[in-house]
Short mmCIF file of C-alpha atoms in Angstrom, two decimals:
data_model
loop_
_atom_site.label_atom_id
_atom_site.label_comp_id
_atom_site.label_asym_id
_atom_site.label_seq_id
_atom_site.Cartn_x
_atom_site.Cartn_y
_atom_site.Cartn_z
CA UNK A 1 6.47 17.67 -4.31
CA UNK A 2 9.12 15.10 -3.41
CA UNK A 3 9.31 11.72 -5.13
CA UNK A 4 6.99 9.32 -3.33
CA UNK A 5 7.45 5.64 -2.49
CA UNK A 6 5.02 2.80 -3.18
CA UNK A 7 3.23 3.00 0.16
CA UNK A 8 3.01 6.80 -0.02
CA UNK A 9 1.58 6.73 -3.54
CA UNK A 10 -0.85 3.98 -2.56
CA UNK A 11 -2.18 5.86 0.47
CA UNK A 12 -2.44 9.09 -1.50
CA UNK A 13 -4.61 7.40 -4.15
CA UNK A 14 -6.62 5.29 -1.69
CA UNK A 15 -7.63 8.08 0.70
CA UNK A 16 -11.09 9.57 0.31
CA UNK A 17 -11.94 13.26 0.04
CA UNK A 18 -12.36 13.44 3.83
CA UNK A 19 -8.80 12.32 4.45
CA UNK A 20 -9.61 8.77 5.55
CA UNK A 21 -10.27 5.45 3.86
CA UNK A 22 -13.93 5.37 2.75
CA UNK A 23 -15.98 3.26 5.16
CA UNK A 24 -17.48 0.93 2.54
CA UNK A 25 -14.05 -0.19 1.33
CA UNK A 26 -11.92 0.37 4.43
CA UNK A 27 -11.10 -3.32 5.01
CA UNK A 28 -9.59 -3.72 1.53
CA UNK A 29 -7.72 -0.43 1.68
CA UNK A 30 -6.31 -1.13 5.15
CA UNK A 31 -5.14 -4.59 4.08
CA UNK A 32 -3.41 -3.10 1.04
CA UNK A 33 -1.75 -0.41 3.17
CA UNK A 34 -0.14 -3.15 5.27
CA UNK A 35 0.76 -5.13 2.13
CA UNK A 36 2.37 -2.04 0.62
CA UNK A 37 4.35 -1.40 3.79
CA UNK A 38 5.65 -4.96 3.95
CA UNK A 39 6.55 -4.96 0.26
CA UNK A 40 8.45 -1.70 0.59
CA UNK A 41 10.34 -3.00 3.63
CA UNK A 42 11.23 -6.16 1.72
CA UNK A 43 12.36 -4.23 -1.37
CA UNK A 44 14.56 -2.08 0.89
CA UNK A 45 16.12 -5.19 2.45
CA UNK A 46 14.75 -4.35 5.90
CA UNK A 47 12.71 -7.55 6.23
CA UNK A 48 12.66 -10.99 4.67
CA UNK A 49 9.50 -12.93 3.81
CA UNK A 50 10.29 -16.64 3.84
CA UNK A 51 7.23 -18.66 3.04
CA UNK A 52 4.63 -17.41 5.48
CA UNK A 53 7.06 -15.98 8.06
CA UNK A 54 8.52 -12.49 8.29
CA UNK A 55 11.79 -11.54 9.99
CA UNK A 56 13.99 -8.44 10.16
CA UNK A 57 16.87 -8.57 7.66
CA UNK A 58 18.42 -5.14 8.00
CA UNK A 59 18.00 -1.67 9.41
CA UNK A 60 15.24 0.72 8.43
CA UNK A 61 16.76 3.00 5.75
CA UNK A 62 16.94 6.75 6.17
CA UNK A 63 13.88 8.38 4.69
CA UNK A 64 11.64 5.42 5.51
CA UNK A 65 10.75 6.47 9.05
CA UNK A 66 7.05 6.33 8.21
CA UNK A 67 7.38 2.53 8.12
CA UNK A 68 8.85 2.39 11.64
CA UNK A 69 5.56 1.29 13.30
CA UNK A 70 5.36 -1.78 11.04
CA UNK A 71 9.09 -2.49 11.11
CA UNK A 72 9.29 -2.22 14.92
CA UNK A 73 6.36 -4.64 15.29
CA UNK A 74 8.19 -7.22 13.16
CA UNK A 75 11.45 -6.75 15.06
CA UNK A 76 9.64 -7.20 18.37
CA UNK A 77 7.68 -10.31 17.33
CA UNK A 78 10.05 -12.02 14.89
CA UNK A 79 9.78 -14.50 13.44
CA UNK A 80 6.14 -13.53 12.93
CA UNK A 81 3.69 -15.33 10.70
CA UNK A 82 2.34 -13.27 7.83
CA UNK A 83 -1.27 -13.77 8.85
CA UNK A 84 -0.38 -12.65 12.38
CA UNK A 85 0.79 -9.33 10.94
CA UNK A 86 -2.53 -9.01 9.10
CA UNK A 87 -4.45 -9.88 12.28
CA UNK A 88 -2.41 -7.42 14.35
CA UNK A 89 -3.36 -4.54 12.10
CA UNK A 90 -7.01 -5.56 11.93
CA UNK A 91 -9.31 -5.94 8.96
CA UNK A 92 -11.69 -3.16 9.96
CA UNK A 93 -10.44 0.39 10.12
CA UNK A 94 -11.45 2.44 13.14
CA UNK A 95 -9.85 5.30 15.00
CA UNK A 96 -9.51 3.02 18.04
CA UNK A 97 -7.02 0.71 16.33
CA UNK A 98 -3.84 2.02 17.92
CA UNK A 99 -1.34 -0.02 15.91
CA UNK A 100 -3.02 0.72 12.59
CA UNK A 101 -3.37 4.40 13.44
CA UNK A 102 0.35 4.66 14.17
CA UNK A 103 1.10 3.40 10.66
CA UNK A 104 -1.64 5.51 9.06
CA UNK A 105 -0.48 8.65 10.84
CA UNK A 106 3.20 8.03 10.07
CA UNK A 107 2.53 7.60 6.34
CA UNK A 108 0.03 10.46 6.36
CA UNK A 109 2.47 12.82 8.04
CA UNK A 110 5.14 11.88 5.49
CA UNK A 111 2.69 12.93 2.75
CA UNK A 112 2.16 16.26 4.50
CA UNK A 113 5.92 16.78 4.67
CA UNK A 114 6.14 15.95 0.96
CA UNK A 115 3.39 18.53 0.27
CA UNK A 116 1.21 15.77 -1.20
CA UNK A 117 -1.51 15.94 1.49
CA UNK A 118 -2.89 18.34 4.06
CA UNK A 119 -3.96 17.48 7.62
CA UNK A 120 -7.67 17.77 8.34
CA UNK A 121 -10.13 16.91 11.09
CA UNK A 122 -11.53 13.38 10.90
CA UNK A 123 -13.20 10.73 13.01
CA UNK A 124 -15.91 11.13 15.61
CA UNK A 125 -16.43 14.84 16.35
CA UNK A 126 -13.31 15.63 14.36
CA UNK A 127 -11.00 14.62 17.18
CA UNK A 128 -8.59 12.70 14.96
CA UNK A 129 -6.32 13.79 12.15
CA UNK A 130 -7.06 12.84 8.57
CA UNK A 131 -4.87 13.46 5.53
CA UNK A 132 -6.57 15.11 2.59
CA UNK A 133 -4.77 14.42 -0.72
CA UNK A 134 -3.61 17.42 -2.74
CA UNK A 135 -5.36 17.00 -6.13
CA UNK A 136 -2.26 17.94 -8.10
CA UNK A 137 -0.24 15.27 -6.26
CA UNK A 138 -2.82 12.58 -7.02
CA UNK A 139 -2.96 13.69 -10.65
CA UNK A 140 0.83 13.44 -10.93
CA UNK A 141 0.87 9.88 -9.59
CA UNK A 142 -1.99 8.78 -11.84
CA UNK A 143 -0.44 10.36 -14.94
CA UNK A 144 2.81 8.54 -14.18
CA UNK A 145 0.95 5.23 -13.92
CA UNK A 146 -0.95 5.87 -17.14
CA UNK A 147 2.20 6.83 -19.05
CA UNK A 148 3.98 3.61 -18.09
CA UNK A 149 1.07 1.18 -18.31
CA UNK A 150 -0.89 2.43 -21.32
CA UNK A 151 2.00 3.48 -23.56
CA UNK A 152 4.95 1.63 -25.07
CA UNK A 153 8.08 1.44 -22.97
CA UNK A 154 9.41 -0.07 -19.74
CA UNK A 155 7.33 -0.32 -16.57
CA UNK A 156 9.09 0.07 -13.23
CA UNK A 157 8.46 -2.36 -10.37
CA UNK A 158 7.00 0.38 -8.18
CA UNK A 159 4.32 1.13 -10.77
CA UNK A 160 3.34 -2.54 -11.06
CA UNK A 161 3.09 -2.80 -7.29
CA UNK A 162 0.98 0.35 -7.06
CA UNK A 163 -1.51 -0.65 -9.72
CA UNK A 164 -1.94 -4.14 -8.25
CA UNK A 165 -2.53 -2.65 -4.79
CA UNK A 166 -5.07 -0.16 -6.12
CA UNK A 167 -6.87 -2.90 -8.05
CA UNK A 168 -7.02 -5.15 -4.99
CA UNK A 169 -8.26 -2.21 -2.89
CA UNK A 170 -11.05 -1.67 -5.42
CA UNK A 171 -10.09 1.91 -6.16
CA UNK A 172 -8.27 1.61 -9.51
CA UNK A 173 -11.58 2.25 -11.28
CA UNK A 174 -11.47 5.81 -9.94
CA UNK A 175 -8.53 6.44 -12.27
CA UNK A 176 -8.87 3.96 -15.16
CA UNK A 177 -11.81 2.91 -17.31
CA UNK A 178 -12.77 -0.77 -17.57
CA UNK A 179 -11.14 -0.91 -21.01
CA UNK A 180 -7.95 0.61 -19.63
CA UNK A 181 -7.92 -1.74 -16.63
CA UNK A 182 -8.15 -4.69 -18.99
CA UNK A 183 -5.17 -3.37 -20.95
CA UNK A 184 -3.24 -2.85 -17.71
CA UNK A 185 -3.91 -6.43 -16.57
CA UNK A 186 -2.71 -7.77 -19.91
CA UNK A 187 0.48 -5.72 -19.73
CA UNK A 188 1.26 -6.94 -16.21
CA UNK A 189 0.58 -10.54 -17.27
CA UNK A 190 3.03 -10.10 -20.17
CA UNK A 191 5.62 -8.65 -17.79
CA UNK A 192 5.31 -11.63 -15.44
CA UNK A 193 5.91 -14.02 -18.35
CA UNK A 194 8.88 -12.11 -19.80
CA UNK A 195 12.52 -13.06 -19.02
CA UNK A 196 13.19 -9.64 -17.48
CA UNK A 197 10.02 -9.77 -15.38
CA UNK A 198 11.33 -11.94 -12.51
CA UNK A 199 10.90 -9.17 -9.95
CA UNK A 200 7.33 -8.61 -11.12
CA UNK A 201 6.66 -12.35 -10.92
CA UNK A 202 8.10 -12.52 -7.42
CA UNK A 203 5.99 -9.52 -6.45
CA UNK A 204 2.80 -11.13 -7.75
CA UNK A 205 3.62 -14.32 -5.83
CA UNK A 206 4.07 -12.22 -2.68
CA UNK A 207 0.72 -10.48 -3.20
CA UNK A 208 -1.08 -13.79 -3.79
CA UNK A 209 0.40 -15.14 -0.55
CA UNK A 210 -0.58 -11.98 1.31
CA UNK A 211 -4.19 -11.97 0.08
CA UNK A 212 -4.45 -15.66 1.03
CA UNK A 213 -3.67 -14.78 4.64
CA UNK A 214 -6.92 -12.86 4.92
CA UNK A 215 -9.26 -14.89 7.06
CA UNK A 216 -6.52 -17.39 7.88
CA UNK A 217 -7.14 -16.74 11.56
CA UNK A 218 -4.65 -16.26 14.30
CA UNK A 219 -3.89 -19.95 14.79
CA UNK A 220 -0.22 -20.37 15.53
CA UNK A 221 0.19 -16.66 16.35
CA UNK A 222 3.66 -15.24 15.98
CA UNK A 223 5.61 -18.39 16.71
#
């Protein structure tokens, strides 16, 4: 299995056994998929988030083609307000959401190519494609998170981003006990407050801004 990026690891851990986001938590998991995509684009220097507006800042790097649907939307609409991006991708997952499906399918196909997921039938009458996680791939990602967050030693920015996304999407409890989640929160809080934790602090500020856009409405649009 190839090394996976933040958005790939997030989707792998957030998908249900049927290869889609579970219906009862689909809103949260969809929102976090978009958040993960934007964060990865920003970390790659492809976009810039200035306050509540998003603009293109560079080209899409090689190997990040699965983020093209999101990147192309920003290029087309820039400068686009952050809440307009959230609105454009919807807060309810359905197989009729064309824009969201393009992103879901692009990331899902990249997981298939990385041998971390397998395509499966999904949706009404099985007419759509789902992406069923390979158990060994999920286990590898979770073990990596646990090793960094529950043991002594450095924690990479990607791992912090992943655990925060999974917590916000309400699926971290699938992989960590309540006691462990408390320890993880404390470790991230300590990282934010440490001198070397500026990137983590900036990341947390970004996430707080992103979550705040939920329900902000489409007022102002993409102006």
